[in-house]
Every structure is written in structure tokens, then in C-alpha cells.
Amino acid sequence: MPEKLTTAALEPVETADALVIGAGMYGCHIACLLRQQGRSVILVDREPELLTRASYANQARVHNGYHYPRSVLTALRSHVNFARFVEEFRACIDDSFQMYYAIARQHSKVTARQFERFCLAVGAPLTPASAGVAARFDPALTEAVFAAEEYAFDAKKLAAEMRGRLAHYAVDTRLSHALTALVRTEQGLEATLQAQGQESRIVARHVFNCTYSNLNRVLAAGNRPLIPLKHELTEMALVDVPPAMKDVGVTMMCGPFFSIMPFPSRNLHTLSHVRYTPHGAWHDRPGEPLRHLHDPQYFQKSSRFAHMVRDAARYMPELAACTQRDSLWEVKTVLPQNENDDGRPILWKRDAEWPQLVSVMGGKIDNVYDMAPEMATLLAEES
Ligand SMILES: Cc1cc2nc3c(=O)[nH]c(=O)nc-3n(C[C@H](O)[C@H](O)[C@H](O)COP(=O)(O)OP(=O)(O)OC[C@H]3O[C@@H](n4cnc5c(N)ncnc54)[C@H](O)[C@@H]3O)c2cc1C
């Protein structure tokens, strides 16, 4: 359990080996890893539940590599992580549907032949779809359709799984606690937290900033240099699909097209579209206000479902019968260097002057495995 110590100001301050900010998939995973190594850990999140932000409001695809023909490294890592993630989180996986990847005849950045060669190189299984399935697509717009092996995760089951693990490892978890300030003291990094109007402070040897789209807001709270990040306000429509689509997911490759696939935690499908899902993009810049999801000054959430479904139905006419039930809104954050190749490497960035402050961000849920080498280095430094 964290001890209490008294600072020069004579205020009680708790201590821990590590403070993890953000209880999404990354923060929960890191907190468990640290406890496994015997470290005392406090995990905080400003939301009242675990995994409510990007770890919930996403497409729920367990990537197997297909999505990344322009970044072979990401495709290979996805393929490797896919098997491990499916095995480790078996109870959270929906593999009851068939995923298809179709190649558009026009404006696609890959041809069917290139896509086949790429999947072969990555080791991702791919077979031509049956004639009956291919006939569901407009042949004038669709060059080829392939059956692929890809699944979806149930974000609510994943949250329950992580809740169980945090309890198992006795991670001191504090929800509805927002980090508001960070300073370096002789004892370590001192974080100020706000919870229902009450302020508290924690001094930790290491602070892990796992706040995804909010990484730079946390860094700004410590007056630390920002990390170059690109953000998009995204909308994925949650839809009821016609009966023949219930057990089907489709991604039209590779460019300004659509994806539709099961979203198991709501028993609906997500419909996203490369052109209509992003409602605006921006970069964090020093000296400029840092935007957030609920900022009405920047974001007016007016659904583009009608545009998404109209375009998707040109390729697969039966999709015109989808009905919108809701939309998931979230800020998607990517590294600017991957804007063009769509790569999703893990970000593990230690502050140059405060190396005990580590910012971690993965572009996919299953990237959690990619931070193992850096975590091992950090732990080895102390032993
Ligand atoms: C539209 C979209 C589609 C996506 N599709 C997929 C997909 O199909 N498959 C896939 O694998 N990945 C997908 N991703 C990426 C995936 O969602 C992220 O890689 C992953 O969820 C990041 O997890 P995280 O724990 O870093 O972030 P989050 O889950 O966002 O967790 C960050 C936490 O930090 C907390 N926080 C922020 N600021 C503070 C503060 N000051 N104090 C305390 N707590 C704070 C937040 O409340 C939040 O809970 C998608 C993302 C988006 C946005």
C-alpha cells in the first residue's frame, strides 16, 4: 500500500513507485505489469469507469495485418500480435462473423494482385470470396473480394477483464481522479489530482502518461515540451444491418472507402468511412490551446451517417438498408510521420529532462505487446 510522507509544506502526500495516468487499455496493462514486478502502483483516470474513451469508442477490430499494405512493419507486427491477443483475451473475442476485404477498381492504392502478394508476404490468410459473396458487390466498382481471418473484440468484456486483473494484482485504482499538475521534487514527480472538488497529491518515482489524445495536456500540466501529434475528431456510425449482413464484416481497400463490422459490446455494427469519419484534424502546437472532445468551440457533432451509407451502398447495394442507432465520437491520435503510410508504431517517449516521466501511446489495442522491450529496459535500470 502507498505510504504517507510529509513535504516541506507539511501537507500529507502519498507515495508510490509508479503513478499511471489513464485507465484505458494501455494504462491498465502497464499498471498490471508493474505490480507483477512488485512495484507499488496508483492508477488514476478522470472518468468514472475503466476503458471508456478510445479503448471503447473504436472499431473493435483485432487487426491481423490486412489493413496496412502501405506499412509492412505495422502489418507484420499486427499479424504477430493478433494470435497473442486472441489467445490472451479469448473471452472478449467475437470470431462468429466472416470478414471480407474488397479492392476498389478506382482510386485504390493497391490492386488485387498487390494485395494478394502483400498478404502472402505477411502471412495473413487470404482466399478469394465465393461467387455468391462476390456477387453482392458492384463489379463495375469492385475489382476483387477476399475472405480474411480477422475478429472483433467486445470492449465491455475487455473492461471487465481488466477490472479483474487490476483487482488480482491489487492495483490501487482511483477513478474520477483527473491529473491537473505535475512538478519535480526531491522525492520524485509530484502529481496533483482533482476528484469532486477535492485536491490530493501523489509523489511517484515514475509517472506513466497513458492518456492517448490527452498526452500533451498532461505534459503541459508539467510544463514539459509537447510531443508532435495529429488528432482527428472521428465519428463511427453504430448501425443495425440487414439480416444477411449480421455475420459479415467488410473493408473496402485501399483509400477513401468504408468499413463495416460488428461492434460486439452493443450488438450493432460500426460503419466508418475514410472520407466522412474524420470531422476535422489538427496538430498540437506549443502556445496554442489544446482541444478536447467535448469542446463546443471546435467540435459540432453533426452526424455524417447519410454520406457514409450512400457511398458504401454504391459498392455493396444491400448496405442501403442499414439504419443508424447511434454514433461513437472520439478523438483519434496518430504520429504525424504516419499520416501517409498509415503505420501504427508504439510511442514510448521519456521526457529528456525528467526521464522518470514516460508518455506511451499505441495506435491499436494490440500494440500493448510492442512496449515490452522499453518496459524491460526501464525496470532493469532500477535493479
Ligand atoms: C475512431 C477510432 C477507431 C479505432 N479503431 C481501432 C480498431 O479497430 N482496433 C484497434 O486495435 N485500435 C483502434 N483504434 C485505436 C485504439 O482505440 C487505441 O490505440 C487505444 O484505445 C488507446 O488506448 P489508451 O489506453 O492509450 O487510450 P484511452 O482508452 O483513450 O485511455 C486514455 C485514458 O486517459 C484518461 N485521461 C485523459 N486525461 C486524463 C487526466 N488529465 N487525468 C486522468 N485521466 C486522464 C482518459 O479518461 C482515458 O480513459 C481506434 C481509435 C479510434 C479513435
XYZ file of C-alpha atoms and ligand atoms in Angstrom:
436
model
C 0.000 0.000 0.000
C 1.215 3.571 -0.635
C 2.834 5.230 2.371
C 2.262 8.785 3.582
C 5.084 11.295 3.789
C 5.182 14.964 4.715
C 6.662 17.588 2.416
C 8.235 20.878 3.395
C 4.780 22.435 3.191
C 3.679 19.915 5.868
C 0.853 18.590 3.733
C 0.315 14.817 3.660
C 1.340 13.365 0.319
C 1.023 9.735 -0.719
C 3.898 7.937 -2.371
C 4.139 5.082 -4.830
C 6.787 3.590 -7.074
C 4.654 4.436 -10.082
C 1.701 6.637 -10.893
C -0.134 5.619 -14.067
C -2.370 8.314 -15.550
C -5.143 6.957 -17.760
C -7.050 3.709 -17.238
C -7.576 2.778 -20.866
C -6.114 -0.460 -22.214
C -2.566 0.899 -22.054
C -2.673 2.290 -18.514
C -4.348 -0.872 -17.149
C -1.825 -3.103 -18.913
C 1.170 -1.100 -17.631
C -0.217 -0.984 -14.073
C -0.519 -4.800 -14.052
C 2.994 -5.257 -15.499
C 4.463 -3.051 -12.769
C 2.600 -4.885 -9.998
C 3.832 -8.191 -11.400
C 7.336 -6.800 -10.807
C 6.462 -5.979 -7.205
C 6.155 -2.199 -7.640
C 3.573 -0.164 -5.734
C 1.265 1.454 -8.282
C -1.513 4.020 -8.238
C -3.652 4.109 -11.393
C -5.901 7.138 -11.933
C -8.475 8.110 -14.535
C -10.703 11.134 -14.702
C -13.631 9.060 -15.976
C -15.800 7.080 -13.537
C -15.103 3.716 -15.279
C -12.199 1.877 -16.914
C -11.794 1.828 -20.731
C -14.451 4.365 -21.586
C -12.557 6.534 -24.081
C -10.564 5.418 -27.149
C -10.379 1.863 -25.783
C -14.171 1.720 -26.074
C -15.044 4.133 -28.908
C -13.134 2.441 -31.701
C -13.841 -0.001 -34.479
C -13.110 -3.042 -32.278
C -11.060 -4.748 -34.966
C -8.399 -7.170 -33.806
C -6.026 -6.361 -36.629
C -4.344 -9.237 -38.418
C -2.271 -7.121 -40.804
C -4.631 -6.735 -43.798
C -5.299 -3.091 -43.108
C -1.726 -1.908 -43.636
C -0.479 -2.649 -47.174
C 1.394 0.664 -47.048
C 3.290 -0.159 -43.847
C 4.692 -3.665 -43.932
C 6.226 -3.332 -40.470
C 2.846 -2.488 -38.905
C 1.237 -5.312 -40.881
C 3.814 -7.823 -39.634
C 3.526 -6.658 -36.011
C -0.286 -6.803 -36.280
C -0.130 -10.347 -37.571
C 2.177 -11.431 -34.741
C 0.161 -9.604 -32.057
C -3.165 -10.918 -33.425
C -2.503 -14.522 -32.374
C -1.243 -13.480 -28.956
C -4.121 -11.085 -28.284
C -6.766 -13.584 -29.372
C -5.269 -16.220 -27.114
C -4.840 -13.952 -24.099
C -8.270 -12.304 -24.381
C -10.224 -15.252 -25.812
C -13.317 -14.486 -23.703
C -13.506 -10.954 -25.166
C -13.214 -12.002 -28.832
C -16.066 -12.275 -31.327
C -14.996 -14.621 -34.125
C -18.534 -15.560 -35.114
C -18.568 -13.452 -38.296
C -16.734 -13.617 -41.637
C -14.520 -10.694 -42.593
C -14.118 -9.729 -46.264
C -11.592 -7.357 -47.798
C -12.648 -5.964 -51.171
C -10.461 -3.989 -53.574
C -11.944 -0.952 -55.308
C -11.340 -0.656 -59.041
C -10.757 3.089 -58.928
C -8.779 5.271 -56.521
C -7.382 2.279 -54.640
C -3.742 2.497 -53.583
C -3.338 -1.249 -54.145
C -4.527 -3.623 -56.854
C -5.982 -7.040 -56.061
C -2.751 -8.692 -57.185
C -0.609 -6.426 -54.999
C -2.911 -7.085 -52.036
C -2.636 -10.850 -52.505
C 1.153 -10.672 -52.675
C 1.292 -8.438 -49.616
C -0.889 -10.818 -47.539
C 1.249 -13.745 -48.608
C 4.393 -11.889 -47.512
C 2.868 -11.002 -44.140
C 1.446 -14.491 -43.619
C -2.156 -13.283 -43.272
C -4.541 -15.940 -44.685
C -6.490 -14.781 -47.732
C -8.784 -16.684 -50.098
C -10.966 -15.436 -52.955
C -14.552 -14.980 -51.778
C -17.169 -17.350 -53.200
C -19.022 -16.291 -56.360
C -22.150 -15.759 -54.239
C -20.365 -13.319 -51.938
C -18.599 -11.512 -54.808
C -21.993 -11.032 -56.485
C -23.090 -8.870 -53.549
C -20.623 -6.181 -54.713
C -20.976 -3.956 -57.787
C -18.484 -5.480 -60.268
C -18.037 -2.163 -62.040
C -16.588 -0.664 -58.860
C -15.041 -3.721 -57.196
C -12.010 -5.497 -58.622
C -11.925 -8.452 -56.203
C -13.310 -9.702 -52.891
C -11.324 -11.870 -50.446
C -12.226 -13.775 -47.309
C -9.875 -12.867 -44.458
C -9.283 -14.028 -40.906
C -9.995 -11.105 -38.633
C -12.109 -10.721 -35.495
C -13.671 -8.075 -33.275
C -13.261 -7.528 -29.544
C -16.025 -6.732 -27.096
C -14.876 -3.519 -25.396
C -17.155 -4.006 -22.385
C -15.852 -7.535 -21.804
C -12.326 -6.175 -22.166
C -13.068 -3.565 -19.478
C -14.425 -6.293 -17.185
C -11.343 -8.420 -17.853
C -9.019 -5.526 -16.989
C -11.062 -4.758 -13.843
C -10.491 -8.353 -12.742
C -6.766 -8.148 -13.433
C -6.362 -4.861 -11.545
C -8.110 -6.476 -8.566
C -5.977 -9.615 -8.889
C -2.749 -7.600 -8.821
C -4.093 -5.282 -6.100
C -3.557 -2.143 -8.174
C -4.682 0.916 -6.199
C -7.161 2.286 -8.773
C -8.775 5.689 -8.407
C -11.467 6.619 -10.892
C -12.947 10.122 -11.302
C -9.470 11.485 -10.483
C -8.011 13.952 -13.001
C -4.376 14.947 -13.097
C -4.120 18.749 -13.085
C -0.444 19.486 -12.312
C 2.926 17.774 -12.292
C 6.172 19.043 -10.730
C 9.562 17.517 -9.948
C 10.587 17.486 -6.285
C 13.491 15.935 -4.425
C 11.349 12.900 -3.636
C 10.197 12.281 -7.220
C 7.461 13.531 -9.530
C 4.586 15.098 -7.648
C 1.147 14.950 -9.252
C -1.848 16.994 -8.213
C -5.187 15.253 -8.700
C -8.711 16.634 -8.593
C -11.662 14.493 -7.546
C -15.074 16.018 -6.868
C -13.595 19.377 -5.907
C -11.003 17.773 -3.608
C -7.300 18.070 -4.344
C -4.776 15.372 -3.447
C -1.124 14.826 -4.203
C 0.968 11.777 -5.014
C 4.742 11.568 -5.271
C 5.967 8.758 -7.513
C 9.355 7.639 -8.757
C 7.879 7.091 -12.217
C 4.862 8.621 -13.904
C 3.365 6.896 -16.953
C 1.307 9.221 -19.114
C -1.168 6.869 -20.849
C -3.783 9.436 -21.808
C -3.791 8.902 -25.627
C -5.383 12.031 -27.144
C -4.583 13.911 -23.924
C -0.851 13.157 -23.784
C 0.073 16.770 -24.426
C -2.412 18.158 -21.911
C -0.654 16.112 -19.220
C 2.755 17.264 -20.473
C 1.520 20.860 -20.475
C 0.349 20.378 -16.867
C 4.005 19.712 -16.023
C 5.267 22.466 -18.302
C 7.068 19.809 -20.353
C 7.741 20.027 -24.110
C 4.884 18.745 -26.264
C 5.104 15.649 -28.481
C 4.204 16.250 -32.161
C 0.773 14.619 -32.531
C -2.006 14.783 -35.085
C -5.598 14.469 -33.912
C -8.895 13.902 -35.701
C -12.403 14.187 -34.336
C -13.919 10.910 -35.553
C -17.440 9.591 -35.958
C -18.275 5.947 -36.420
C -21.949 5.296 -37.000
C -23.464 2.438 -34.982
C -25.918 0.706 -37.254
C -28.409 -2.112 -37.474
C -27.568 -4.123 -40.572
C -29.915 -6.117 -42.813
C -30.115 -9.829 -41.799
C -27.687 -11.035 -44.497
C -25.002 -8.708 -43.078
C -25.326 -9.825 -39.424
C -22.428 -12.268 -39.583
C -20.328 -10.277 -42.010
C -17.679 -7.540 -41.882
C -16.400 -5.700 -44.964
C -13.479 -3.362 -45.570
C -13.128 -1.740 -48.981
C -9.442 -1.124 -49.740
C -7.340 0.943 -50.026
C -8.101 4.623 -49.853
C -11.185 6.807 -49.350
C -13.602 3.929 -48.747
C -15.673 2.336 -45.985
C -15.569 -0.394 -43.341
C -18.497 -2.093 -41.700
C -18.024 -4.678 -38.986
C -19.590 -5.992 -35.781
C -19.315 -3.906 -32.618
C -19.958 -6.710 -30.137
C -20.471 -4.672 -26.960
C -23.589 -3.024 -28.437
C -24.679 -5.870 -30.700
C -24.582 -3.451 -33.638
C -22.136 -2.797 -36.495
C -19.826 0.200 -36.857
C -19.878 1.951 -40.200
C -16.877 4.173 -40.853
C -15.667 5.941 -43.958
C -12.204 7.334 -44.622
C -13.719 10.482 -46.121
C -16.574 11.102 -43.661
C -15.430 9.632 -40.333
C -12.891 12.429 -39.642
C -14.779 15.637 -38.865
C -11.657 17.750 -38.616
C -7.952 17.418 -37.941
C -5.423 19.463 -36.016
C -1.896 19.315 -34.576
C -0.978 20.220 -31.014
C 1.269 23.251 -31.101
C 3.098 24.957 -28.225
C 1.367 28.166 -27.191
C -1.959 27.204 -28.807
C -4.966 25.956 -26.811
C -5.122 22.148 -26.640
C -8.532 20.952 -27.835
C -10.584 18.156 -26.323
C -13.520 16.011 -27.345
C -16.226 17.986 -25.575
C -15.002 21.410 -26.699
C -18.039 23.028 -28.415
C -15.823 25.817 -29.684
C -14.175 23.398 -32.091
C -16.478 20.458 -32.450
C -20.051 20.335 -33.585
C -21.116 16.742 -33.692
C -23.476 16.593 -36.613
C -23.654 13.050 -37.993
C -22.448 12.170 -41.487
C -24.065 8.731 -41.474
C -26.111 9.605 -44.590
C -22.932 10.312 -46.583
C -21.225 7.163 -45.290
C -24.076 4.824 -46.147
C -24.748 6.406 -49.529
C -21.176 5.861 -50.655
C -20.869 2.360 -49.120
C -24.080 1.258 -50.895
C -22.579 2.139 -54.259
C -20.156 -0.764 -53.737
C -22.497 -3.083 -51.838
C -26.120 -2.128 -52.591
C -27.637 -4.093 -49.666
C -25.936 -1.650 -47.256
C -28.540 0.955 -48.183
C -30.816 -0.862 -45.716
C -28.592 -0.054 -42.702
C -30.289 2.059 -40.055
C -28.372 4.311 -37.708
C -28.827 3.720 -33.973
C -26.112 5.974 -32.589
C -22.629 7.305 -33.296
C -19.359 6.856 -31.441
C -17.398 10.103 -31.230
C -13.742 10.078 -30.231
C -10.504 11.899 -30.861
C -8.135 9.718 -32.861
C -4.457 10.474 -32.332
C -1.642 9.459 -34.653
C 2.018 10.300 -35.071
C 2.427 12.872 -37.881
C 5.095 10.738 -39.574
C 2.471 8.027 -40.201
C -0.097 10.264 -41.870
C 0.730 8.889 -45.310
C 1.727 5.275 -44.706
C -0.942 4.591 -42.049
C 1.706 2.891 -39.865
C 0.875 2.408 -36.183
C 4.157 2.106 -34.242
C 4.137 2.360 -30.456
C 5.154 5.709 -28.977
C 7.313 5.349 -25.843
C 8.755 8.755 -25.041
C 10.709 9.630 -21.933
C 10.968 13.319 -21.174
C 14.535 14.499 -21.880
C 14.910 16.306 -18.537
C 12.548 14.181 -16.464
C 13.316 10.641 -17.677
C 11.006 9.309 -14.935
C 8.092 10.705 -16.952
C 7.144 8.317 -19.765
C 4.446 9.021 -22.363
C 3.050 5.890 -24.010
C 0.648 5.664 -26.935
C -0.298 2.809 -29.214
C -2.241 3.229 -32.436
C -4.010 -0.098 -31.885
C -5.219 -2.000 -28.851
C -2.949 -4.991 -29.510
C 0.134 -2.742 -29.725
C 0.340 -3.180 -25.934
C 2.752 -6.029 -26.569
C 5.119 -3.753 -28.507
C 6.210 -1.814 -25.427
C 7.787 -4.850 -23.721
C 11.445 -4.036 -24.679
C 11.228 -0.452 -23.416
C 9.495 -1.512 -20.222
C 12.182 -4.159 -19.592
C 14.922 -1.520 -20.070
C 13.238 0.845 -17.646
C 12.800 -1.846 -14.990
C 16.382 -3.054 -15.445
C 17.699 0.477 -14.779
C 16.395 0.259 -11.240
C 17.512 -3.215 -10.275
C -12.086 6.029 -34.380
C -11.063 5.048 -33.874
C -11.031 3.758 -34.392
C -10.082 2.850 -33.927
N -10.151 1.558 -34.358
C -9.347 0.632 -33.786
C -9.518 -0.739 -34.081
O -10.409 -1.140 -34.826
N -8.659 -1.629 -33.499
C -7.652 -1.224 -32.642
O -6.902 -2.071 -32.145
N -7.495 0.077 -32.331
C -8.315 1.007 -32.863
N -8.185 2.320 -32.511
C -7.062 2.722 -31.655
C -7.322 2.358 -30.190
O -8.582 2.809 -29.823
C -6.239 2.998 -29.316
O -4.970 2.596 -29.779
C -6.334 2.565 -27.857
O -7.644 2.559 -27.405
C -5.528 3.504 -26.993
O -5.667 3.097 -25.655
P -5.223 4.062 -24.496
O -5.325 3.336 -23.224
O -3.903 4.676 -24.839
O -6.265 5.295 -24.607
P -7.690 5.535 -23.924
O -8.519 4.326 -23.907
O -8.259 6.774 -24.540
O -7.302 5.827 -22.411
C -6.776 7.087 -22.006
C -7.382 7.406 -20.659
O -6.745 8.570 -20.126
C -7.712 9.250 -19.342
N -7.253 10.634 -19.119
C -7.026 11.578 -20.041
N -6.581 12.708 -19.435
C -6.530 12.458 -18.108
C -6.155 13.222 -16.970
N -5.742 14.513 -17.047
N -6.239 12.655 -15.726
C -6.658 11.364 -15.601
N -7.019 10.590 -16.654
C -6.954 11.131 -17.891
C -8.984 9.157 -20.192
O -10.128 9.365 -19.409
C -8.873 7.742 -20.766
O -9.617 6.805 -20.025
C -9.123 3.257 -32.952
C -9.172 4.554 -32.422
C -10.149 5.431 -32.850
C -10.234 6.784 -32.182
